[in-house]
mmCIF file with all atom_site columns, C-alpha atoms in Angstrom:
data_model
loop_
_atom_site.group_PDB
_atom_site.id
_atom_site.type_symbol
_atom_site.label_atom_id
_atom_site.label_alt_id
_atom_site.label_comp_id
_atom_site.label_asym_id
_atom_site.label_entity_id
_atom_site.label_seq_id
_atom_site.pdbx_PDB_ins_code
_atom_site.Cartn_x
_atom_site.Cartn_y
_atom_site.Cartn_z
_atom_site.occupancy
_atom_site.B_iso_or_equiv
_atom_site.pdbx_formal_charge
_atom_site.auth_seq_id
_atom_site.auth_comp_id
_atom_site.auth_asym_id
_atom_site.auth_atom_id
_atom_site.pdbx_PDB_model_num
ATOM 1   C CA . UNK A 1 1   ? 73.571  -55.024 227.561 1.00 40.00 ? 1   UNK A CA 1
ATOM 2   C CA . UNK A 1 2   ? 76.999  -53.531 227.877 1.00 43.00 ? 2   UNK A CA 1
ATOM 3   C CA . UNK A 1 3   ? 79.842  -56.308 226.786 1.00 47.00 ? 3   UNK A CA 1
ATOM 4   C CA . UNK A 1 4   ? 83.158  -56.318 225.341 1.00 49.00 ? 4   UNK A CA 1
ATOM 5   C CA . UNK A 1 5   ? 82.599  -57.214 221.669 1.00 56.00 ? 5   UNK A CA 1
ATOM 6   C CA . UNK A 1 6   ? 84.789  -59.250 219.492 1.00 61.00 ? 6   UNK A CA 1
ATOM 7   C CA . UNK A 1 7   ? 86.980  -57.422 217.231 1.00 60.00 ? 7   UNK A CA 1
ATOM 8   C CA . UNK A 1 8   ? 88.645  -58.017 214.125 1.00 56.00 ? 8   UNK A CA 1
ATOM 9   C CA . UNK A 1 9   ? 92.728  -57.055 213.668 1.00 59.00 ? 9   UNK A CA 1
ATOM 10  C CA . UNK A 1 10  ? 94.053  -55.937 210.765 1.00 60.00 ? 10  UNK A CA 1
ATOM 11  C CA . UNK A 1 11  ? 97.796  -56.014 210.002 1.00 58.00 ? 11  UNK A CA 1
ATOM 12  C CA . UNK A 1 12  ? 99.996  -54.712 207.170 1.00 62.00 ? 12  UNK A CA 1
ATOM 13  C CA . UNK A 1 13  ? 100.595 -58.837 206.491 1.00 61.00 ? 13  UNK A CA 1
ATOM 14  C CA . UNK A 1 14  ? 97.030  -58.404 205.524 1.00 59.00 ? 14  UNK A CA 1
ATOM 15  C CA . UNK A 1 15  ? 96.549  -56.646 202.644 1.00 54.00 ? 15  UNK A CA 1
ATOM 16  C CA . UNK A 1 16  ? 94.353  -58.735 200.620 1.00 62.00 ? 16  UNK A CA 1
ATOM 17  C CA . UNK A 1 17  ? 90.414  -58.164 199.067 1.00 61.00 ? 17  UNK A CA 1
ATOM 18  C CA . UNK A 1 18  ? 89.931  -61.535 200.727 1.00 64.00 ? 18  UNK A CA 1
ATOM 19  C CA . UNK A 1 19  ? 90.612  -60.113 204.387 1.00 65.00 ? 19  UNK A CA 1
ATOM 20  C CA . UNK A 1 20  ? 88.570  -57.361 203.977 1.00 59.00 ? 20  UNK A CA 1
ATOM 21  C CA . UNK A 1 21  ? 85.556  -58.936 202.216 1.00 65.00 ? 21  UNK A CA 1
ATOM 22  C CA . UNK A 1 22  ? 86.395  -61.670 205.672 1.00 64.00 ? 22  UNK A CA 1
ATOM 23  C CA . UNK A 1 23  ? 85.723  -59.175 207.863 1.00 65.00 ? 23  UNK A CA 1
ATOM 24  C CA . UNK A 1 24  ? 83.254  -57.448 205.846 1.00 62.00 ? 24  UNK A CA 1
ATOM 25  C CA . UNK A 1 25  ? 80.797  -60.528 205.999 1.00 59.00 ? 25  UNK A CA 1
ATOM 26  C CA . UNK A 1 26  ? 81.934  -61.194 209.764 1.00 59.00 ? 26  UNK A CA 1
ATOM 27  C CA . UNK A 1 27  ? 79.145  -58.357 210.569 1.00 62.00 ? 27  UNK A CA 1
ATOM 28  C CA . UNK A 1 28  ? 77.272  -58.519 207.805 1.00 60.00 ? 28  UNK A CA 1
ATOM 29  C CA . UNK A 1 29  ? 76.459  -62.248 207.979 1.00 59.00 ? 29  UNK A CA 1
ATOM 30  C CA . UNK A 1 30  ? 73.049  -62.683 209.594 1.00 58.00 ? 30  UNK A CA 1
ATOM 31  C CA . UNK A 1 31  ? 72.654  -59.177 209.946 1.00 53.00 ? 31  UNK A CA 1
ATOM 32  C CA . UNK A 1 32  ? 74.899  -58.571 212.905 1.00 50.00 ? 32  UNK A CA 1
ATOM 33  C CA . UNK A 1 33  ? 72.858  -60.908 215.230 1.00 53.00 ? 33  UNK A CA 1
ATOM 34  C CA . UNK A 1 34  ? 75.595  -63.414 216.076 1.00 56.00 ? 34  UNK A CA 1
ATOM 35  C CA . UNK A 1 35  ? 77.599  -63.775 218.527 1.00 59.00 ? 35  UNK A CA 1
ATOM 36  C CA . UNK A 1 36  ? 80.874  -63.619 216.239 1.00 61.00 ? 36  UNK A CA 1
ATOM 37  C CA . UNK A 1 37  ? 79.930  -60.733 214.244 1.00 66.00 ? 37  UNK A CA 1
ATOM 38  C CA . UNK A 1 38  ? 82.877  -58.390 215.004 1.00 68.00 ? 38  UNK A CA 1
ATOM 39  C CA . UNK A 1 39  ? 81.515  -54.874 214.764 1.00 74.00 ? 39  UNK A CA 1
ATOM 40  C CA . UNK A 1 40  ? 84.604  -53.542 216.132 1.00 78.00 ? 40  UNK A CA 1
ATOM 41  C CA . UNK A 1 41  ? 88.326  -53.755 213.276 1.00 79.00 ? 41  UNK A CA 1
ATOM 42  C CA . UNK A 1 42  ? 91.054  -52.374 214.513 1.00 81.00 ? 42  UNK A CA 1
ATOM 43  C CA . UNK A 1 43  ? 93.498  -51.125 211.601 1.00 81.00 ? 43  UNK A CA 1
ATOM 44  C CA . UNK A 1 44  ? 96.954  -50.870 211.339 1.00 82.00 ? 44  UNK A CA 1
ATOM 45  C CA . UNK A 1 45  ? 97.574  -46.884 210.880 1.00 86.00 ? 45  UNK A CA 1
ATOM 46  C CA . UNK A 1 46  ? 100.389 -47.678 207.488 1.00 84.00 ? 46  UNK A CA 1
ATOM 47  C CA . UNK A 1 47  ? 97.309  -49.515 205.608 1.00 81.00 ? 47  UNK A CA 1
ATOM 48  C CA . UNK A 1 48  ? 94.071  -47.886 207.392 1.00 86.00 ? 48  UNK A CA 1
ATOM 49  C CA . UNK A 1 49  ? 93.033  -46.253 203.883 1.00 88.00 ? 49  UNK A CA 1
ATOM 50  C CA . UNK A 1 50  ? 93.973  -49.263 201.464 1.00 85.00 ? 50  UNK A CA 1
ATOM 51  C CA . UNK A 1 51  ? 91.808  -51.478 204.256 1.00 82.00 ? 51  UNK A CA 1
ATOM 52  C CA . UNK A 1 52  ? 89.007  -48.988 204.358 1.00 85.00 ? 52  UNK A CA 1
ATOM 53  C CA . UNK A 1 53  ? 88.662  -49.055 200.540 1.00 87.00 ? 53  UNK A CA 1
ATOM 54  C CA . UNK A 1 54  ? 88.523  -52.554 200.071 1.00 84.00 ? 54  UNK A CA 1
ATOM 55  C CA . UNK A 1 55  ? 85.909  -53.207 203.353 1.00 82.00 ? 55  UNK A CA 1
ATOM 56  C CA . UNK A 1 56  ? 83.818  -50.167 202.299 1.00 86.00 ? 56  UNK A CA 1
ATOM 57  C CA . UNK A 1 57  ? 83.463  -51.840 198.859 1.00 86.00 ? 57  UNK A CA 1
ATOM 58  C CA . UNK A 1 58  ? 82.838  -55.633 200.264 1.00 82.00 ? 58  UNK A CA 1
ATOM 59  C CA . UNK A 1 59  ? 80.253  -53.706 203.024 1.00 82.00 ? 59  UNK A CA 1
ATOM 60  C CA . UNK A 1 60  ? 78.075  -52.240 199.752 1.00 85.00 ? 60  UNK A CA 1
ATOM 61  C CA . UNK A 1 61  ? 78.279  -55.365 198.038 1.00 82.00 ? 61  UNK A CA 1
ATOM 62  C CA . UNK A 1 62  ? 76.957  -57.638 200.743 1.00 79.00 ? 62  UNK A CA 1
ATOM 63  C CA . UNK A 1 63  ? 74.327  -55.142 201.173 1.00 80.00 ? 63  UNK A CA 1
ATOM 64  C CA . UNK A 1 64  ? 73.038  -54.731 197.252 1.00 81.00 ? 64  UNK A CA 1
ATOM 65  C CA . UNK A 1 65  ? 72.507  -58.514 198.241 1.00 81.00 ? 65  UNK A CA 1
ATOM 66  C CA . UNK A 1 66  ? 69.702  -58.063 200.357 1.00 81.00 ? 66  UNK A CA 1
ATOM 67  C CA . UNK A 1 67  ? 67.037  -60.488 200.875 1.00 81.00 ? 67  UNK A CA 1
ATOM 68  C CA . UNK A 1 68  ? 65.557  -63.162 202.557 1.00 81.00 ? 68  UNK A CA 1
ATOM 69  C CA . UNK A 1 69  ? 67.873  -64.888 204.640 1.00 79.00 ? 69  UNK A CA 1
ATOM 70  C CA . UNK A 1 70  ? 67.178  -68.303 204.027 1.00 82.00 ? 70  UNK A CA 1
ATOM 71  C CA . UNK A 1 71  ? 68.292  -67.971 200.137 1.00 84.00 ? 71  UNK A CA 1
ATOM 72  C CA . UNK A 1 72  ? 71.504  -69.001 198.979 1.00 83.00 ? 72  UNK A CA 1
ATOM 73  C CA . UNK A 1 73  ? 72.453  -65.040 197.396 1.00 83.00 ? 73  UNK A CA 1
ATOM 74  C CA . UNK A 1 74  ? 71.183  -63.463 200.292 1.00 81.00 ? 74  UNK A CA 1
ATOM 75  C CA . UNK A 1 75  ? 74.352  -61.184 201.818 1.00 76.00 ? 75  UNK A CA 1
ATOM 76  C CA . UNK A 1 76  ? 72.563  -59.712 204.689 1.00 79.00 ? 76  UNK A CA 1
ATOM 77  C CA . UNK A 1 77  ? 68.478  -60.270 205.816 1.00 82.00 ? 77  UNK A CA 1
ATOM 78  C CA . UNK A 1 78  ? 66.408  -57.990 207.779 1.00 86.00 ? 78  UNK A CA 1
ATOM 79  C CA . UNK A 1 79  ? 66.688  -57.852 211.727 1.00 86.00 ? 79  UNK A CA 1
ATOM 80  C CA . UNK A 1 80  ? 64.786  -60.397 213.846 1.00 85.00 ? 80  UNK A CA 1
ATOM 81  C CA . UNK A 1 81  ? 61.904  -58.264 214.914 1.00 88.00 ? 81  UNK A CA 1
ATOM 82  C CA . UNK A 1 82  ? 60.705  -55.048 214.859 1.00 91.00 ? 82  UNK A CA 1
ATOM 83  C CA . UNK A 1 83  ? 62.059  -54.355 218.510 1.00 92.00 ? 83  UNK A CA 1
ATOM 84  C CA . UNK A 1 84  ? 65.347  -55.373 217.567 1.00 88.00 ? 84  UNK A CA 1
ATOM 85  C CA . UNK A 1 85  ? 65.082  -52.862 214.205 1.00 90.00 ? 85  UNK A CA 1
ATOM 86  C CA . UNK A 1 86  ? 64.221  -49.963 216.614 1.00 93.00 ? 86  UNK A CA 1
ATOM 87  C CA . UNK A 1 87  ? 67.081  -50.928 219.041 1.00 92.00 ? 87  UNK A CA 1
ATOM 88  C CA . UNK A 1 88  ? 69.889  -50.973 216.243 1.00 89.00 ? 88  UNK A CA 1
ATOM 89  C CA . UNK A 1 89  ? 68.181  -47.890 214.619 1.00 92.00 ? 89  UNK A CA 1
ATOM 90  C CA . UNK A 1 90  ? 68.228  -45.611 217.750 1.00 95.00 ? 90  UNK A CA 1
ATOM 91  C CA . UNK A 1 91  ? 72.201  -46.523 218.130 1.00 93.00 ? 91  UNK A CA 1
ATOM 92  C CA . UNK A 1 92  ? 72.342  -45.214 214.208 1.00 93.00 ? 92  UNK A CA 1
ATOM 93  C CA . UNK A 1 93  ? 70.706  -42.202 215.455 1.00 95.00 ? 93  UNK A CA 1
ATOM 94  C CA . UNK A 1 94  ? 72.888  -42.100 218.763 1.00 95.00 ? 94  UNK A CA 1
ATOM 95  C CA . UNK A 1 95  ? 75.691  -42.107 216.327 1.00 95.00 ? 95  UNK A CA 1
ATOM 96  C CA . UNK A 1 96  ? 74.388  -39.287 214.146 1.00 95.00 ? 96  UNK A CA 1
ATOM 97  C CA . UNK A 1 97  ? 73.782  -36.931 217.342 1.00 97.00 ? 97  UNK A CA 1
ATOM 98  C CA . UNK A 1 98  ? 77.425  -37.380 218.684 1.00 97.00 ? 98  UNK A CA 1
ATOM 99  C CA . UNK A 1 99  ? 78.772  -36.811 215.206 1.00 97.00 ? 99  UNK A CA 1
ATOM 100 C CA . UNK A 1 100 ? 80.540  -39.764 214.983 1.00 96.00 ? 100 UNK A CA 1
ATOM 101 C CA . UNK A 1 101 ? 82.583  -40.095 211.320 1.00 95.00 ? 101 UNK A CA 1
ATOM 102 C CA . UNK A 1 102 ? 80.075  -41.925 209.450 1.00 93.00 ? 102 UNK A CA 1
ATOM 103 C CA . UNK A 1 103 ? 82.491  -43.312 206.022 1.00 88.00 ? 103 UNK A CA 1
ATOM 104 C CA . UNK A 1 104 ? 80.000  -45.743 204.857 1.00 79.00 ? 104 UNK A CA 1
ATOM 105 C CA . UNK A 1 105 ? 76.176  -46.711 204.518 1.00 76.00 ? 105 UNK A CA 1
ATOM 106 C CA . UNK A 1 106 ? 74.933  -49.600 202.452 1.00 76.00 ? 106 UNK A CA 1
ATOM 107 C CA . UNK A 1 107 ? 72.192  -50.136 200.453 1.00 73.00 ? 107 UNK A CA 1
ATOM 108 C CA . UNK A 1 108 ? 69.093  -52.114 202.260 1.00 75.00 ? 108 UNK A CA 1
ATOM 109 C CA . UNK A 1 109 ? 66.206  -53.127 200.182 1.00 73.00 ? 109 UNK A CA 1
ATOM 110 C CA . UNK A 1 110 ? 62.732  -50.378 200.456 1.00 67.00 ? 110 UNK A CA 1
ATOM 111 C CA . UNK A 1 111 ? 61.404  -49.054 204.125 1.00 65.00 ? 111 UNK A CA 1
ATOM 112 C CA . UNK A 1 112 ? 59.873  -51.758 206.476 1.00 67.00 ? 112 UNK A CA 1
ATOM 113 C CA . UNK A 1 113 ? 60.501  -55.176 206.828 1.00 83.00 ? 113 UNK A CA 1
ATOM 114 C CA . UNK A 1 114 ? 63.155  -54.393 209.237 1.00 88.00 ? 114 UNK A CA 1
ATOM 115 C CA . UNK A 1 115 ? 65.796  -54.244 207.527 1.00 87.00 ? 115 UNK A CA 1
ATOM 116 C CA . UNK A 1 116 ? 68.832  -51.722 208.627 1.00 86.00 ? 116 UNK A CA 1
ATOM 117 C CA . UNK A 1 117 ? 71.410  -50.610 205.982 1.00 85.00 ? 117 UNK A CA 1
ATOM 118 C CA . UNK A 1 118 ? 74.566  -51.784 206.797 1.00 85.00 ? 118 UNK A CA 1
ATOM 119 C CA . UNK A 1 119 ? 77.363  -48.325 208.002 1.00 87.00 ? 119 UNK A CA 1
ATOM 120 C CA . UNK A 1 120 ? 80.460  -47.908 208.463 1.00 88.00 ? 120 UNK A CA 1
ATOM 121 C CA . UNK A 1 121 ? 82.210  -45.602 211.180 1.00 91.00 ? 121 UNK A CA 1
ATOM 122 C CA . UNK A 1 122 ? 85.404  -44.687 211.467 1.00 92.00 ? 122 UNK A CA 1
ATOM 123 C CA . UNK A 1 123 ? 87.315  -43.231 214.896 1.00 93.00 ? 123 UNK A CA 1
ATOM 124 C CA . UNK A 1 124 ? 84.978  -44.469 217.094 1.00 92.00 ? 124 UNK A CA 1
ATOM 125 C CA . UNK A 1 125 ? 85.862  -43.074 220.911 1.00 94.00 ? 125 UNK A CA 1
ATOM 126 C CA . UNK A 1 126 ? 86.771  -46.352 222.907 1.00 89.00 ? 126 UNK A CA 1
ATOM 127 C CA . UNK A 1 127 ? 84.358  -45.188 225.033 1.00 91.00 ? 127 UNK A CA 1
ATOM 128 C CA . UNK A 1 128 ? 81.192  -44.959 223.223 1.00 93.00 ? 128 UNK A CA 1
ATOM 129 C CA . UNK A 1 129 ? 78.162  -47.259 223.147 1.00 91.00 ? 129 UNK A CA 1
ATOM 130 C CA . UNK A 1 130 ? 78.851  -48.481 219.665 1.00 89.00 ? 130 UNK A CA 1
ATOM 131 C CA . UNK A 1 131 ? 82.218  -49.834 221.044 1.00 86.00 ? 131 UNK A CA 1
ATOM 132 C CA . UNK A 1 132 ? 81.363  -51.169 223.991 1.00 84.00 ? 132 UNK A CA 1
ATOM 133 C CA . UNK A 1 133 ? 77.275  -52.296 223.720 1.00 84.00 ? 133 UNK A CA 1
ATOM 134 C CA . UNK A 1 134 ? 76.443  -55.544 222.358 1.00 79.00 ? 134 UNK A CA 1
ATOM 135 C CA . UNK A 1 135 ? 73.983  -54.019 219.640 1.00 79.00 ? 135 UNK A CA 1
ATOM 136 C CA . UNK A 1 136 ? 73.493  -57.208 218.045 1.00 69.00 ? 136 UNK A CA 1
ATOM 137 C CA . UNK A 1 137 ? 71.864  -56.311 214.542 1.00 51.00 ? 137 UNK A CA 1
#
């Protein structure tokens, strides 16, 4: 389903743990599969590393967190179903054959159950699925 996702904007006002760890949980939260999750942050070039740093570290956090969803310490759950786990993972793979810049993977719990470690990309082409497809997971 190809739809223009909702990104997040990052600004050199923003500089704060808090911001990052906002928009670090805004995909993270219910494993991607809402309709706010904003897969896409744009970064100001002046504070692209600081930002990177601090998400990267609030991405791997969230996902050390793993569990069942409907537990209070649970940072991310597994995906809905196993067709939805296949769908996110042959993006992952997508993403691996075009050789996109991969910065980031987090931790998800042992194989099965669904579950998809979180990643992180960096200078995505505008152009490519995992910009523009609503991957939901």
């Amino acid at each position: 389903m190809k739809q223009w996702k909702e990104p997040h904007s990052r600004f050199r006002g923003c500089r704060s743990r808090k911001g990052c760890q906002g928009s670090g949980l805004s995909i993270v939260s219910n494993s991607g599969q809402v309709c706010i999750a904003s897969s896409r942050v744009y970064v100001q070039q002046s504070i692209v590393t600081e930002f990177t740093e601090l998400y990267v570290q609030a991405i791997r956090q969230l996902s050390i967190q793993a569990g069942n969803p409907l537990e209070k310490e649970t940072g991310f759950g597994p995906q809905a179903d196993a067709q939805q786990f296949k769908s996110v993972s042959e993006y992952l793979h997508k993403a691996q054959d075009d050789r996109l810049k991969k910065i980031s993977t987090g931790a998800a719990p042992e194989k099965g159950n669904n579950f998809v470690a979180p990643v992180v990309f960096q200078d995505v082409p505008e152009g490519h699925a995992l910009m523009k497809d609503e991957i939901f997971g």
